[in-house]
Coordinates of N, CA, C and O in Angstrom, one line a residue:
M1 N 99.9 75.1 112.9 CA 99.0 76.2 112.4 C 100.0 77.4 112.1 O 100.9 77.7 112.9
Q2 N 99.7 78.1 111.0 CA 100.4 79.3 110.6 C 99.9 80.4 111.3 O 98.7 80.6 111.5
V3 N 100.8 81.4 111.6 CA 100.4 82.6 112.2 C 100.6 83.7 111.1 O 101.3 83.5 110.1
A4 N 100.1 84.9 111.3 CA 100.2 86.0 110.3 C 101.6 86.2 109.9 O 101.9 86.4 108.7
A5 N 102.6 86.2 110.8 CA 104.0 86.6 110.5 C 104.6 85.5 109.6 O 105.5 85.9 108.9
D6 N 104.0 84.3 109.5 CA 104.5 83.3 108.6 C 104.1 83.6 107.2 O 104.8 83.1 106.2
I7 N 103.1 84.3 106.9 CA 102.6 84.4 105.6 C 102.6 85.9 105.1 O 102.5 86.1 103.9
M8 N 102.8 86.8 106.0 CA 102.8 88.2 105.5 C 104.1 88.7 104.9 O 105.1 88.0 105.1
T9 N 104.1 89.7 104.1 CA 105.3 90.3 103.6 C 105.8 91.3 104.5 O 105.0 92.0 105.2
T10 N 107.1 91.4 104.5 CA 107.7 92.5 105.3 C 108.1 93.7 104.5 O 108.4 94.7 105.1
E11 N 108.1 93.6 103.2 CA 108.5 94.7 102.4 C 107.2 95.5 102.0 O 106.3 94.9 101.3
V12 N 107.1 96.7 102.4 CA 105.8 97.5 102.2 C 106.2 98.5 101.0 O 107.2 99.2 101.2
V13 N 105.4 98.5 99.9 CA 105.6 99.4 98.9 C 104.7 100.6 99.0 O 103.5 100.3 99.1
T14 N 105.2 101.8 99.0 CA 104.3 103.0 99.2 C 104.4 103.9 98.0 O 105.2 103.7 97.1
I15 N 103.4 104.8 97.9 CA 103.3 105.8 96.9 C 102.8 107.1 97.5 O 101.9 107.1 98.3
N16 N 103.3 108.2 96.9 CA 102.8 109.5 97.3 C 101.4 109.7 96.9 O 101.0 109.3 95.8
S17 N 100.5 110.4 97.7 CA 99.2 110.6 97.4 C 99.0 111.5 96.1 O 98.0 111.6 95.5
L18 N 100.1 112.3 95.9 CA 100.1 113.2 94.7 C 100.5 112.6 93.4 O 100.3 113.2 92.3
A19 N 101.0 111.3 93.4 CA 101.3 110.6 92.2 C 100.0 110.4 91.4 O 98.9 110.3 92.0
N20 N 100.2 110.2 90.1 CA 99.0 109.8 89.4 C 98.8 108.3 89.3 O 99.6 107.6 89.6
I21 N 97.5 107.9 88.9 CA 97.3 106.5 89.0 C 98.0 105.7 87.9 O 98.2 104.5 88.0
L22 N 98.4 106.3 86.9 CA 99.3 105.7 85.9 C 100.6 105.3 86.5 O 101.1 104.1 86.3
Q23 N 101.2 106.2 87.3 CA 102.4 105.9 88.0 C 102.2 104.8 89.0 O 103.0 103.8 89.1
A24 N 101.0 104.8 89.6 CA 100.8 103.7 90.6 C 100.6 102.3 89.9 O 101.2 101.4 90.4
A25 N 100.0 102.3 88.7 CA 100.0 101.1 88.0 C 101.3 100.6 87.6 O 101.5 99.4 87.6
K26 N 102.1 101.4 87.2 CA 103.5 101.0 86.8 C 104.2 100.5 87.9 O 105.0 99.5 87.7
V27 N 104.2 101.1 89.1 CA 104.8 100.6 90.3 C 104.3 99.1 90.6 O 105.1 98.2 90.9
M28 N 103.0 99.0 90.6 CA 102.4 97.8 90.9 C 102.9 96.6 89.9 O 103.3 95.5 90.3
N29 N 102.9 97.0 88.6 CA 103.4 96.1 87.7 C 104.8 95.7 87.8 O 105.2 94.5 87.7
R30 N 105.7 96.7 88.0 CA 107.1 96.5 88.2 C 107.4 95.6 89.5 O 108.3 94.7 89.4
Q31 N 106.6 95.8 90.5 CA 106.8 95.0 91.7 C 106.0 93.8 91.8 O 106.3 92.9 92.7
G32 N 105.2 93.6 90.8 CA 104.4 92.3 90.9 C 103.4 92.2 92.0 O 103.2 91.2 92.6
I33 N 102.8 93.4 92.3 CA 101.8 93.5 93.4 C 100.5 94.1 93.0 O 100.4 94.6 91.9
K34 N 99.6 94.0 93.8 CA 98.1 94.5 93.4 C 97.7 95.6 94.3 O 96.6 96.2 94.1
T35 N 98.5 96.0 95.3 CA 98.2 97.1 96.2 C 99.3 97.9 96.5 O 100.4 97.4 96.6
L36 N 99.1 99.2 96.9 CA 100.1 100.1 97.3 C 99.5 100.8 98.6 O 98.4 101.1 98.7
I37 N 100.5 101.0 99.5 CA 100.1 101.9 100.7 C 100.4 103.3 100.2 O 101.4 103.6 99.6
V38 N 99.4 104.2 100.6 CA 99.4 105.6 100.1 C 100.0 106.4 101.3 O 99.4 106.3 102.4
D39 N 101.2 107.1 101.1 CA 101.7 107.8 102.1 C 100.8 108.9 102.6 O 99.9 109.4 101.9
R40 N 100.9 109.3 103.9 CA 100.1 110.4 104.5 C 100.5 111.7 103.9 O 101.7 111.9 103.6
A41 N 99.5 112.6 103.5 CA 99.8 113.8 103.0 C 100.3 114.7 104.0 O 101.4 115.0 104.2
P42 N 99.4 115.1 105.0 CA 99.9 115.9 106.2 C 100.3 114.7 107.2 O 99.7 113.7 107.1
S43 N 101.2 115.0 108.1 CA 101.7 114.0 109.0 C 100.6 113.5 109.9 O 100.7 112.3 110.5
N44 N 99.6 114.2 110.1 CA 98.5 113.8 111.0 C 97.4 113.1 110.3 O 96.4 112.6 110.9
D45 N 97.5 112.9 109.0 CA 96.5 112.2 108.1 C 96.7 110.7 108.3 O 97.7 110.2 108.8
A46 N 95.8 109.9 107.8 CA 95.8 108.5 107.8 C 96.5 108.0 106.6 O 96.5 108.7 105.5
Y47 N 97.2 106.8 106.7 CA 97.7 106.2 105.5 C 96.5 105.7 104.7 O 95.4 105.5 105.2
G48 N 96.7 105.5 103.4 CA 95.7 105.0 102.6 C 96.2 103.7 101.9 O 97.2 103.2 102.0
I49 N 95.3 103.1 101.1 CA 95.6 102.0 100.2 C 94.9 102.2 98.9 O 93.8 102.8 98.7
I50 N 95.7 101.8 97.8 CA 95.1 101.8 96.5 C 95.3 100.5 95.9 O 96.4 99.8 96.1
T51 N 94.3 100.0 95.2 CA 94.4 98.6 94.6 C 94.2 98.7 93.0 O 93.8 99.7 92.6
Q52 N 94.5 97.7 92.4 CA 94.3 97.5 91.0 C 92.8 97.8 90.7 O 92.5 98.4 89.7
T53 N 91.9 97.4 91.6 CA 90.5 97.6 91.3 C 90.2 99.0 91.4 O 89.4 99.5 90.6
D54 N 90.7 99.8 92.3 CA 90.5 101.2 92.4 C 90.9 101.9 91.1 O 90.1 102.7 90.6
I55 N 92.0 101.5 90.6 CA 92.5 102.1 89.3 C 91.6 101.7 88.2 O 91.2 102.6 87.4
S56 N 91.2 100.5 88.0 CA 90.3 100.1 87.0 C 89.0 100.8 87.1 O 88.5 101.2 86.0
R57 N 88.4 100.9 88.2 CA 87.1 101.6 88.4 C 87.3 103.1 88.0 O 86.4 103.6 87.4
A58 N 88.4 103.7 88.3 CA 88.6 105.2 88.0 C 88.6 105.3 86.5 O 88.0 106.2 86.0
I59 N 89.4 104.4 85.9 CA 89.5 104.4 84.4 C 88.2 104.2 83.7 O 87.8 104.9 82.8
A60 N 87.5 103.2 84.2 CA 86.1 102.8 83.7 C 85.1 104.0 83.8 O 84.1 104.2 83.0
N61 N 85.3 104.8 84.9 CA 84.4 106.0 85.1 C 84.9 107.3 84.4 O 84.4 108.3 84.6
G62 N 85.9 107.1 83.4 CA 86.3 108.2 82.6 C 87.5 109.0 83.1 O 87.8 110.1 82.6
K63 N 88.1 108.6 84.2 CA 89.2 109.3 84.8 C 90.5 109.2 83.9 O 90.7 108.0 83.4
D64 N 91.2 110.2 83.7 CA 92.5 110.2 82.9 C 93.5 109.7 83.9 O 93.9 110.3 84.8
P65 N 94.2 108.5 83.6 CA 95.1 108.0 84.4 C 96.4 108.8 84.6 O 97.0 108.8 85.7
A66 N 96.7 109.7 83.7 CA 97.8 110.5 83.8 C 97.5 111.9 84.6 O 98.4 112.6 85.1
R67 N 96.2 112.1 84.8 CA 95.8 113.3 85.6 C 95.1 113.1 87.0 O 94.9 114.0 87.6
T68 N 94.7 111.9 87.2 CA 94.0 111.5 88.4 C 95.0 111.1 89.5 O 95.9 110.2 89.3
R69 N 94.9 111.7 90.6 CA 95.9 111.6 91.7 C 95.5 110.3 92.5 O 94.3 110.1 92.7
V70 N 96.5 109.7 93.0 CA 96.3 108.5 93.8 C 95.4 108.8 94.9 O 94.4 108.1 95.3
G71 N 95.5 110.0 95.6 CA 94.7 110.4 96.7 C 93.3 110.5 96.4 O 92.4 110.5 97.3
E72 N 92.9 110.7 95.1 CA 91.5 110.9 94.8 C 90.7 109.5 94.7 O 89.5 109.6 94.8
V73 N 91.4 108.4 94.5 CA 90.7 107.1 94.3 C 91.2 106.1 95.4 O 90.6 105.1 95.4
S74 N 92.0 106.5 96.3 CA 92.5 105.5 97.3 C 91.6 105.5 98.5 O 90.7 106.5 98.7
S75 N 91.6 104.5 99.3 CA 90.8 104.4 100.6 C 91.7 104.7 101.7 O 92.8 104.3 101.8
P76 N 91.1 105.5 102.7 CA 91.9 105.8 103.9 C 92.1 104.6 104.8 O 91.3 103.7 104.7

């Protein structure tokens, strides 16, 4: 039986919450991944996560990828 450590990745890719979602999509594409961990803005804040789906929904709802911040569409 496999345990989580056998299948999980050890390299975590993060992005600043102030980056735009276009930058996030480019990082995901370059790294071949579908999610990014969003760094905490203030140190007492929670980490977040942004997915390809979050980016797609934002664009479908008329958000400008170059002006929409990762922190606006990520989940805590």
